[in-house]
Coordinates of C-alpha atoms and ligand atoms in Angstrom, one line a residue:
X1 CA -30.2 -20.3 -4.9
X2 CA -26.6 -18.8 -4.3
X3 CA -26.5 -14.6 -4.0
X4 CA -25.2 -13.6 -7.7
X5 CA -21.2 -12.6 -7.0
X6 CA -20.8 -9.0 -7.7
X7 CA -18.9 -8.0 -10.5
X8 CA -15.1 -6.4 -10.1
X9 CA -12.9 -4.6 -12.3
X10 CA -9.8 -4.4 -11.4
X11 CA -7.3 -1.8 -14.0
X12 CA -3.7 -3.0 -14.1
X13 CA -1.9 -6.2 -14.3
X14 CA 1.1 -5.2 -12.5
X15 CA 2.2 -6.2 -9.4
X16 CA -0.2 -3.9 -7.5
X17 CA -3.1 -5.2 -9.9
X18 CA -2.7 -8.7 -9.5
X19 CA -2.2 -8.8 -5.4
X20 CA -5.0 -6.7 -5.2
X21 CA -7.0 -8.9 -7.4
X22 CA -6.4 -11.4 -5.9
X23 CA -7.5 -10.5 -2.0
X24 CA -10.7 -9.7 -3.8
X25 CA -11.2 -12.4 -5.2
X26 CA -10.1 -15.1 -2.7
X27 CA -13.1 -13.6 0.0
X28 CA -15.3 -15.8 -2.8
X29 CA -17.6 -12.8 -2.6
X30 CA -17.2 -10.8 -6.2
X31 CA -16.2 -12.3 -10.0
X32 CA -13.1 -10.4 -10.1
X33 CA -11.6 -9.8 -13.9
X34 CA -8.1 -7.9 -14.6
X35 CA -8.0 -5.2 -17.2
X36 CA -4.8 -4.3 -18.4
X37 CA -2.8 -3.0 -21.4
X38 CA 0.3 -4.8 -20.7
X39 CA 0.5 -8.3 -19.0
X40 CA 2.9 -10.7 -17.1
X41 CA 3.3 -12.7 -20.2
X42 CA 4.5 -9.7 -22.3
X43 CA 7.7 -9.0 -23.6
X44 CA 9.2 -6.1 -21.2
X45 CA 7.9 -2.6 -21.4
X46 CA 8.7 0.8 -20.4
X47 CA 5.0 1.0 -19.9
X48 CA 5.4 -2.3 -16.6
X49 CA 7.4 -1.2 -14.0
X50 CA 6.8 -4.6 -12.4
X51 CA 8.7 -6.4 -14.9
X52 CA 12.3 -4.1 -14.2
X53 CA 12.1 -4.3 -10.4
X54 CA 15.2 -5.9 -8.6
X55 CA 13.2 -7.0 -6.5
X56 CA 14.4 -7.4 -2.5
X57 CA 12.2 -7.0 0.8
X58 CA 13.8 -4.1 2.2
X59 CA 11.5 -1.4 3.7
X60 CA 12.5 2.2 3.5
X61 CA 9.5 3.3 5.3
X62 CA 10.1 5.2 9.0
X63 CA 8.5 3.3 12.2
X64 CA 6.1 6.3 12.1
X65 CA 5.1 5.8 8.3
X66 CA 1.5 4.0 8.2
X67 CA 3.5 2.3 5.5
X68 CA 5.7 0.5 7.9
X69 CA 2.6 -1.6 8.6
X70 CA 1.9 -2.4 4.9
X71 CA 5.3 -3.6 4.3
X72 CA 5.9 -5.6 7.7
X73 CA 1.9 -7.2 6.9
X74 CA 3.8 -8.0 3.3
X75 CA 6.8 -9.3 4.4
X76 CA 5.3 -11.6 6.8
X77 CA 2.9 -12.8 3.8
X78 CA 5.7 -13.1 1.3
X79 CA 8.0 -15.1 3.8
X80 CA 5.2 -17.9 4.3
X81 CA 4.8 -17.9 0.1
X82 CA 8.6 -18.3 -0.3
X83 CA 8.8 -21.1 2.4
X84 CA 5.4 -23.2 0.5
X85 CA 3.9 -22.8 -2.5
X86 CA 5.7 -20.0 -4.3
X87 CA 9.3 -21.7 -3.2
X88 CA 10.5 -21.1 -6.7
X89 CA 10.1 -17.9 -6.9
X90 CA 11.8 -16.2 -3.9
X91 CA 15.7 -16.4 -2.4
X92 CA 15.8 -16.4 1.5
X93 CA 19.2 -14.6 2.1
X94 CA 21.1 -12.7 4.5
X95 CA 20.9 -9.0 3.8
X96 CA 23.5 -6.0 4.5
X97 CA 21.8 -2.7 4.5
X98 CA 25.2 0.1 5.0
X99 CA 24.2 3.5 5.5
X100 CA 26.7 7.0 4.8
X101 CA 24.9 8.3 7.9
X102 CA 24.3 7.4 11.4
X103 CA 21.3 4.8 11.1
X104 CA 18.0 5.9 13.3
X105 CA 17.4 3.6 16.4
X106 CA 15.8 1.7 16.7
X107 CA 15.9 0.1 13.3
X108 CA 12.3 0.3 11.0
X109 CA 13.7 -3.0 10.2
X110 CA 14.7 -4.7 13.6
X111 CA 11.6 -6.8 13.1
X112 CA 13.7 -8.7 10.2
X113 CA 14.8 -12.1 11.0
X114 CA 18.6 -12.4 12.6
X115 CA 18.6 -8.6 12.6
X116 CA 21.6 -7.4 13.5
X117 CA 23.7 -4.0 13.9
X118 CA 26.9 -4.4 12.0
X119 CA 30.2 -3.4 13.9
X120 CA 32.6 -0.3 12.7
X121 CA 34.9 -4.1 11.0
X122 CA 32.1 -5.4 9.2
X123 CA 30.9 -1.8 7.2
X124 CA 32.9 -0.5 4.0
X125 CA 34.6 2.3 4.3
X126 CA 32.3 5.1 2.7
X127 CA 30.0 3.7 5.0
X128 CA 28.9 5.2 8.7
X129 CA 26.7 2.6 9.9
X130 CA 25.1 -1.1 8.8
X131 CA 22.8 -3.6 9.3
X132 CA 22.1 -7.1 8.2
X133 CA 19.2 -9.5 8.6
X134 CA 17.4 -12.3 6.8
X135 CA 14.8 -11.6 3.8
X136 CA 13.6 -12.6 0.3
X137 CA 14.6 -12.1 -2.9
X138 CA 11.9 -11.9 -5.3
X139 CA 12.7 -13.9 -9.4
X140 CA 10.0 -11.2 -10.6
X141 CA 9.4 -12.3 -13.7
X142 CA 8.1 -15.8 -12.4
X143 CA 6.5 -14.1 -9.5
X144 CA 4.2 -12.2 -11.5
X145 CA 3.3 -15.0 -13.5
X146 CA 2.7 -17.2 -10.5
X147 CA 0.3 -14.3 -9.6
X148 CA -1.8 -14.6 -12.6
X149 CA -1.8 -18.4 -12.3
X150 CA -2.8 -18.2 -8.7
X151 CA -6.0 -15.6 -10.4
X152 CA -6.8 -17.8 -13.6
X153 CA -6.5 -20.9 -11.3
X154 CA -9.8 -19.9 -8.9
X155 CA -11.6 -18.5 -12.2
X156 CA -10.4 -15.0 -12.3
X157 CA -11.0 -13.8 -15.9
X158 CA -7.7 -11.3 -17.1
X159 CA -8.6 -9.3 -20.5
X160 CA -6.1 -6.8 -22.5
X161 CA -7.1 -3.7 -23.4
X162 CA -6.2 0.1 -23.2
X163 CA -8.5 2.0 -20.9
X164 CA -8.9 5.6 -22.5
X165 CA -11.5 6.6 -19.6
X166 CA -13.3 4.9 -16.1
X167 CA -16.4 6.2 -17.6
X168 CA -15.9 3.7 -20.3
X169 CA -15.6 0.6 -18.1
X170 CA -18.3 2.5 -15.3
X171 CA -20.8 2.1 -18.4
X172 CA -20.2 -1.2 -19.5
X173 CA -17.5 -3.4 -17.5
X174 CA -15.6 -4.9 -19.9
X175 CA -18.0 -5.7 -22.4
X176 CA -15.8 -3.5 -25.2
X177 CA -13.2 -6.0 -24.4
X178 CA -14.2 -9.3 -24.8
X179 CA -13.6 -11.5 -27.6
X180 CA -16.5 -10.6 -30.6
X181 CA -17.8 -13.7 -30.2
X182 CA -19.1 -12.9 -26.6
X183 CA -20.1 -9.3 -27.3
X184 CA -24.0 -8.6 -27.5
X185 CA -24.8 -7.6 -31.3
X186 CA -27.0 -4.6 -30.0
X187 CA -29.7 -3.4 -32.0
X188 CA -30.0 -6.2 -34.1
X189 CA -30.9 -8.8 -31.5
X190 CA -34.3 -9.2 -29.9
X191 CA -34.4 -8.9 -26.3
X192 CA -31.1 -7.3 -26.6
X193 CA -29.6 -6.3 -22.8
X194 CA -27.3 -3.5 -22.5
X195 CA -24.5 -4.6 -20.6
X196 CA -24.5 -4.0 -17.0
X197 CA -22.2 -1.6 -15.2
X198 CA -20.1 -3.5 -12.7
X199 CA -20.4 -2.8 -9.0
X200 CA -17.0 -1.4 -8.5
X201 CA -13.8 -0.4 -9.9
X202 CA -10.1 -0.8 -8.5
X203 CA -7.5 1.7 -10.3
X204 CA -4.3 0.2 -10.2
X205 CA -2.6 1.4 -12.9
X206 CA 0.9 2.2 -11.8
X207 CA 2.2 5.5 -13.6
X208 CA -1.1 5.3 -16.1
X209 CA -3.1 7.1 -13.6
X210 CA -1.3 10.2 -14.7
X211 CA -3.0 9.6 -18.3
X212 CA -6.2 7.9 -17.4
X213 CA -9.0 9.7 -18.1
X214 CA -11.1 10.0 -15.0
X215 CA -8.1 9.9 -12.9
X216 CA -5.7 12.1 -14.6
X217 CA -3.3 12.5 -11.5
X218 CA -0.7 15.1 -11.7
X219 CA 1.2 14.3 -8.8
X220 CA 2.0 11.0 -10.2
X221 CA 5.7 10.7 -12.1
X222 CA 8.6 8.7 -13.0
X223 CA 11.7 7.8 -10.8
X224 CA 14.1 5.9 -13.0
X225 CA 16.3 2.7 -12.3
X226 CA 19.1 1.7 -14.5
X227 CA 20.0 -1.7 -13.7
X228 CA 22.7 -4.3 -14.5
X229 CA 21.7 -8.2 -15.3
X230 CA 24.8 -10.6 -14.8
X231 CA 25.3 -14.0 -14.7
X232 CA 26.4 -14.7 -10.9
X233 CA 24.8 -17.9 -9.5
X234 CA 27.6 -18.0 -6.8
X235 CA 26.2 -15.0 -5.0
X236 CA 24.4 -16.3 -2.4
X237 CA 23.8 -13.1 0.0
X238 CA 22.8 -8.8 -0.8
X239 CA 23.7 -5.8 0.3
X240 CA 22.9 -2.0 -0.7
X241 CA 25.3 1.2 0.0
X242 CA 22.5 4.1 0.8
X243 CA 23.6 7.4 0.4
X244 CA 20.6 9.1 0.8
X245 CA 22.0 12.7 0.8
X246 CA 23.5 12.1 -2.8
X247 CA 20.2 10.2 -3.6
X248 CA 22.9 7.4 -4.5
X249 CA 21.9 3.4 -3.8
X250 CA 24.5 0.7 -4.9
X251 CA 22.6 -2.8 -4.6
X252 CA 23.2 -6.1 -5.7
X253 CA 20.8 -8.4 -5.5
X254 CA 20.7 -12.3 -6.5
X255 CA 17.8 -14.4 -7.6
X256 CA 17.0 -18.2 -7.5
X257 CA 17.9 -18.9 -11.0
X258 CA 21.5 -17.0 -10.6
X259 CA 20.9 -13.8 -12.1
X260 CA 21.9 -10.9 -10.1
X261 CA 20.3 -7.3 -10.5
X262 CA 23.2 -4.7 -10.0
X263 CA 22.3 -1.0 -9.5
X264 CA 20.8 1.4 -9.6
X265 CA 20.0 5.1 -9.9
X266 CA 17.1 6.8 -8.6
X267 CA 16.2 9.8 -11.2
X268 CA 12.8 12.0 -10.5
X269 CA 11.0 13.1 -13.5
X270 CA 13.4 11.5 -16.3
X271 CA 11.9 9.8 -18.8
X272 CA 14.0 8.8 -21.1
X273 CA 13.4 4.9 -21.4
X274 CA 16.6 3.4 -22.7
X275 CA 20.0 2.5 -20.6
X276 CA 22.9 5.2 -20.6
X277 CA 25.6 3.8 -21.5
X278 CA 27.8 5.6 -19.1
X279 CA 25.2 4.9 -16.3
X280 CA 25.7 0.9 -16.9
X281 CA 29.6 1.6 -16.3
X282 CA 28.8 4.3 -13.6
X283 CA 26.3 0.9 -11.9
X284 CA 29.2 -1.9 -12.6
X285 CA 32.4 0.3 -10.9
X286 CA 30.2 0.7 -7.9
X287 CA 28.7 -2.7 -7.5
X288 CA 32.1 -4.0 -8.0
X289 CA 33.8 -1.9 -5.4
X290 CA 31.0 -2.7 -2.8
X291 CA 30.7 -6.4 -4.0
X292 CA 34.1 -7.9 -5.6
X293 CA 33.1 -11.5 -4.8
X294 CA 31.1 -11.0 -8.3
X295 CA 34.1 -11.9 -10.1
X296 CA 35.5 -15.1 -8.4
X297 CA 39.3 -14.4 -8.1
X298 CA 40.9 -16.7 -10.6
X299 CA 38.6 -14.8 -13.3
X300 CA 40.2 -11.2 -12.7
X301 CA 42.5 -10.3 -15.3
X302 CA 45.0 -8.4 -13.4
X303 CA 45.4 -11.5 -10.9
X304 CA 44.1 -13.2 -8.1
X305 CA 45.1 -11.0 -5.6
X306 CA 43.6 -7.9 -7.8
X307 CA 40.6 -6.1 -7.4
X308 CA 38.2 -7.0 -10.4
X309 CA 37.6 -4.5 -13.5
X310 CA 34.2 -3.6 -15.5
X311 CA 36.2 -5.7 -18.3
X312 CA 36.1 -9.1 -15.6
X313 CA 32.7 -8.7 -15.5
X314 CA 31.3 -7.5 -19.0
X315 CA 31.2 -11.5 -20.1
X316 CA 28.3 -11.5 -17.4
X317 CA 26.4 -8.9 -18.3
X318 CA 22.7 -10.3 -19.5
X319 CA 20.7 -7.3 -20.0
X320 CA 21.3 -3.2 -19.3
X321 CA 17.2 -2.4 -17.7
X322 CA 15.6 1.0 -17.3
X323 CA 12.0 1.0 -15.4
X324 CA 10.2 3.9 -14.2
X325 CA 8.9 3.4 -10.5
X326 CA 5.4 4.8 -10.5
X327 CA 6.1 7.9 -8.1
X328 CA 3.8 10.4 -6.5
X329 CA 3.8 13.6 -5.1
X330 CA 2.3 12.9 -1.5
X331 CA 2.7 9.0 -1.5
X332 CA 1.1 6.2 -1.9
X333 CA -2.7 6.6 -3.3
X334 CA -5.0 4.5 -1.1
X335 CA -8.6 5.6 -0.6
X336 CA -12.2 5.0 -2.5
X337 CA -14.4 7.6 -4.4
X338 CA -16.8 7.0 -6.9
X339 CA -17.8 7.4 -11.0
X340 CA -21.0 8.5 -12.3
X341 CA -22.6 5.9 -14.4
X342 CA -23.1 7.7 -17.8
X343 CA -26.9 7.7 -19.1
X344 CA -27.7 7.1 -15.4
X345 CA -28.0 9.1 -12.0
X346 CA -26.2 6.1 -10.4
X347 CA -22.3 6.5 -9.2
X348 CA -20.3 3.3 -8.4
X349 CA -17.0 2.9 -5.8
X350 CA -13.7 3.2 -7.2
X351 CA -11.0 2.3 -5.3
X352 CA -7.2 3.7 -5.9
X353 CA -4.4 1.8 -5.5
X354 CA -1.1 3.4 -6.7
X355 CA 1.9 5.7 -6.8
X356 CA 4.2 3.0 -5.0
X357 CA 7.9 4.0 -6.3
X358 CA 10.2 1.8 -5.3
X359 CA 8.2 -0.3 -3.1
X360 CA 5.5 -1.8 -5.3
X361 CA 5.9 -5.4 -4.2
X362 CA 7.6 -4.5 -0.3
X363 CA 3.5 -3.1 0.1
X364 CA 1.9 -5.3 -2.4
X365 CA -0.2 -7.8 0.3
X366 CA -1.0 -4.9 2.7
X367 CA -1.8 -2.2 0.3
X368 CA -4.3 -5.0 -1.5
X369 CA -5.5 -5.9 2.2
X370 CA -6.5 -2.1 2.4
X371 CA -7.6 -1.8 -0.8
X372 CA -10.4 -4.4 0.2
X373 CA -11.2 -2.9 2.9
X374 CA -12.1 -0.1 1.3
X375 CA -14.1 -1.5 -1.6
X376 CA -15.9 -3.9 1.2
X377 CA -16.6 -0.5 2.9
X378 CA -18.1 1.3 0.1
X379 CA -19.8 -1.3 -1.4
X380 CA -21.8 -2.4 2.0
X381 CA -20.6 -5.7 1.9
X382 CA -18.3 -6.4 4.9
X383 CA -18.7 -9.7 6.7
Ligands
LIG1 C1 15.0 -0.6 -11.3 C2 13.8 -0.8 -10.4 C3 14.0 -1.6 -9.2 C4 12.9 -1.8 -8.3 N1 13.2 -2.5 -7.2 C5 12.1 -2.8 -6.3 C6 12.3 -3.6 -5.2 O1 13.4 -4.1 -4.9 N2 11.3 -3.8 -4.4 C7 10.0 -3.2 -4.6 O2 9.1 -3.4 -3.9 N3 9.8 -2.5 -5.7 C8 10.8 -2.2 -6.6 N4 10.6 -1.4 -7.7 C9 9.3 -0.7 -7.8 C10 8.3 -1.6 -8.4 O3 8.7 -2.1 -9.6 C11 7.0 -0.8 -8.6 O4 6.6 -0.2 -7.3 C12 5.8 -1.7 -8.9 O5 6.2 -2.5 -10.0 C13 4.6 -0.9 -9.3 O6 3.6 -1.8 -9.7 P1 2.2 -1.4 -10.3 O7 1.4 -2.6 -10.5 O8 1.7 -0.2 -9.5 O9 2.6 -0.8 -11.8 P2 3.0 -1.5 -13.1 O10 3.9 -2.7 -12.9 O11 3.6 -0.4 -14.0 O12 1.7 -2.0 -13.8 C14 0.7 -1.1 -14.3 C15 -0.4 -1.9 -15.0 O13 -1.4 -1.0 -15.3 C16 -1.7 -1.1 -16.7 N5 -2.3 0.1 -17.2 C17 -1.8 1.4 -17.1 N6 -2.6 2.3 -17.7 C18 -3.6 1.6 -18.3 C19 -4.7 1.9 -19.0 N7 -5.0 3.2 -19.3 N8 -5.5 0.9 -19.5 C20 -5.3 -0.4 -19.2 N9 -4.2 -0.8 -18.4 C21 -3.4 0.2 -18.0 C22 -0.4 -1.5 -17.3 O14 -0.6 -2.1 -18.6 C23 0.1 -2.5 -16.3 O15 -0.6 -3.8 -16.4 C24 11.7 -1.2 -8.6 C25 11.5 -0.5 -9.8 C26 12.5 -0.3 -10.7 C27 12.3 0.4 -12.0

């Protein structure tokens, strides 16, 4: 007879969540199921940064960063899933990266297909140095749900629920959380089993871990992103204006179904969850300056031969977004522990997986890689 699968939790359905689930869970070793408050299928929420994400493949991390590793391992991954079965969701593009300051070399992105350093005539003028190269776009909203089909599809089980404690789910798994009809009855029942602890958990609850009991992380906080939807579907290419000293990023960024994400604002420790209005202007004059091709010339009021105003553009706009990139003092969390079983002297693994900021889905495949190496580790069960 077949080894019984061990039992998995895994806390979060957001990008992190669902990646990480899903290395788990394609070793065929563990029954993996996906506890989360909030899911792809959901309306948006302040509450799912996944869902406001631009989202581009454009590392920020330093050659020296172990998280170079995690986002080249990721790239490579996604690159393969946007040329095969996940076509739909992803835009290959070229990519302009232009920098106020003198860019390090060699590049942390030389690696990039058709990388290139741009010359003093290809760079705008606020602009010091550039770069451009071939990556993906990411349609995130599809993306996540191709995630969860990908899960449900090789019998992964996804339940909703609001996690008050790891205690709770270190008891019981997620009995609490099933549908009544498959919860035990207790007391009343003969023969009555209490339900078993699983044999590990996986935290990978985004900006939660700052609330969840057992967890409770301090370092972990908001960055806020305002963001622009428009109507665009002739944009075919993206580029970003860092200016890292003013913590100031312009990007535009198009998706397969011709939406484009304008933005953005990076803003520590500000939570307030709605768009400013004066921030969407602030996002539209910028993108506009650095991308004028978003209004096509014979749709700018003043005249072809004009430069294009917020007005052009406002018959675009889709959607003003705010998300809050789940950030952390000290980076990325990445490393196993353990719970104590309550009623018992027994402590089972918990892995940690979050605090990603802006680069949730640029780490997603290697952070999940790690993340099983770590629950393989602690559970005894590498092959
Ligand atoms: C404007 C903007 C632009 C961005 N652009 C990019 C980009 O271009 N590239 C990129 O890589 N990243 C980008 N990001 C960052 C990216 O969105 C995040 O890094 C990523 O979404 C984090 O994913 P996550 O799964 O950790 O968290 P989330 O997506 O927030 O998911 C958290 C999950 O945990 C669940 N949860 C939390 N607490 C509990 C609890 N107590 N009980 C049960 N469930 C719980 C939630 O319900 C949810 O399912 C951007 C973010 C913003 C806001």
């Amino acid at each position: 007879m077949a080894s019984e699968k061990k039992e998995i939790v895994v806390l979060g359905a957001g990008v992190i969540g669902l990646t990480t689930a899903l290395k788990i869970q394609e070793t065929g070793r563990y029954k993996v199921s996906i506890l989360a408050e909030v899911l792809p299928t959901d309306p948006k929420t302040i509450k799912y940064a996944s869902q406001w994400a631009g989202a581009h493949h454009v590392s920020f991390a330093k050659v020296d960063d172990p998280r170079h590793a995690l986002d080249k391992e990721t790239f490579a991954e996604m690159w393969e899933l946007s040329k095969s079965e996940a076509e739909g969701c992803f835009m290959q593009l070229e990519q302009a990266e232009y920098f106020t300051n003198q860019r390090e070399s060699p590049s942390p992105l030389e690696h990039m297909p058709e990388f290139r350093s741009l010359s003093p005539n290809e760079i705008p003028v606020e602009a010091v140095s550039g770069e451009a190269f071939n990556t993906i776009t990411i349609d995130v909203p599809s993306y996540l749900n191709y995630l969860l089909a990908r899960f449900l599809s090789k019998g992964g089980r996804v339940l909703r629920g609001s996690v008050q404690h790891i205690a709770q789910i270190a008891e019981s798994g997620v009995h609490a959380f099933l549908p009544a009809s498959e919860r035990q009855s207790d007391f009343t029942k003969v023969g009555f089993v209490r339900p078993a602890p699983p044999a590990a958990i996986v935290v990978c609850v985004g900006l939660g871990a700052r609330y969840l009991g057992g967890v409770e992380d301090a370092d972990v906080y908001p960055i806020r992103g305002q963001t622009v939807l428009v109507q665009a579907p002739w944009i075919k290419h993206g580029k970003t204006l860092s200016d890292l000293d003013a913590m100031m990023w312009t990007y535009m960024i198009p998706r397969r179904t011709g939406l484009v994400i304008l933005g953005g604002t990076l803003e520590p420790d500000d939570w307030n969850a709605t768009p400013r209005a004066e921030t969407t202007r602030s996002i539209l004059e910028r993108a506009l300056k650095l991308s004028p091709e978003l209004v096509p010339p014979h749709l700018r009021s003043a005249g072809a031969d004009a430069a294009p105003t917020v007005e052009d553009i406002l018959p675009f706009v889709v959607e003003e977004g705010c998300g809050f990139r789940p950030g952390r003092k000290g980076g990325l969390r990445l490393e196993a522990g353990n719970v104590k079983v309550p009623l018992t002297d027994k402590r089972i693994p918990v892995v940690y997986n979050y605090g990603h900021a802006g680069s949730g889905y640029i780490a997603s495949f290697g952070s999940a890689r790690v993340a099983l190496e770590l629950l393989e580790t602690a559970l005894g069960s590498k092959h």
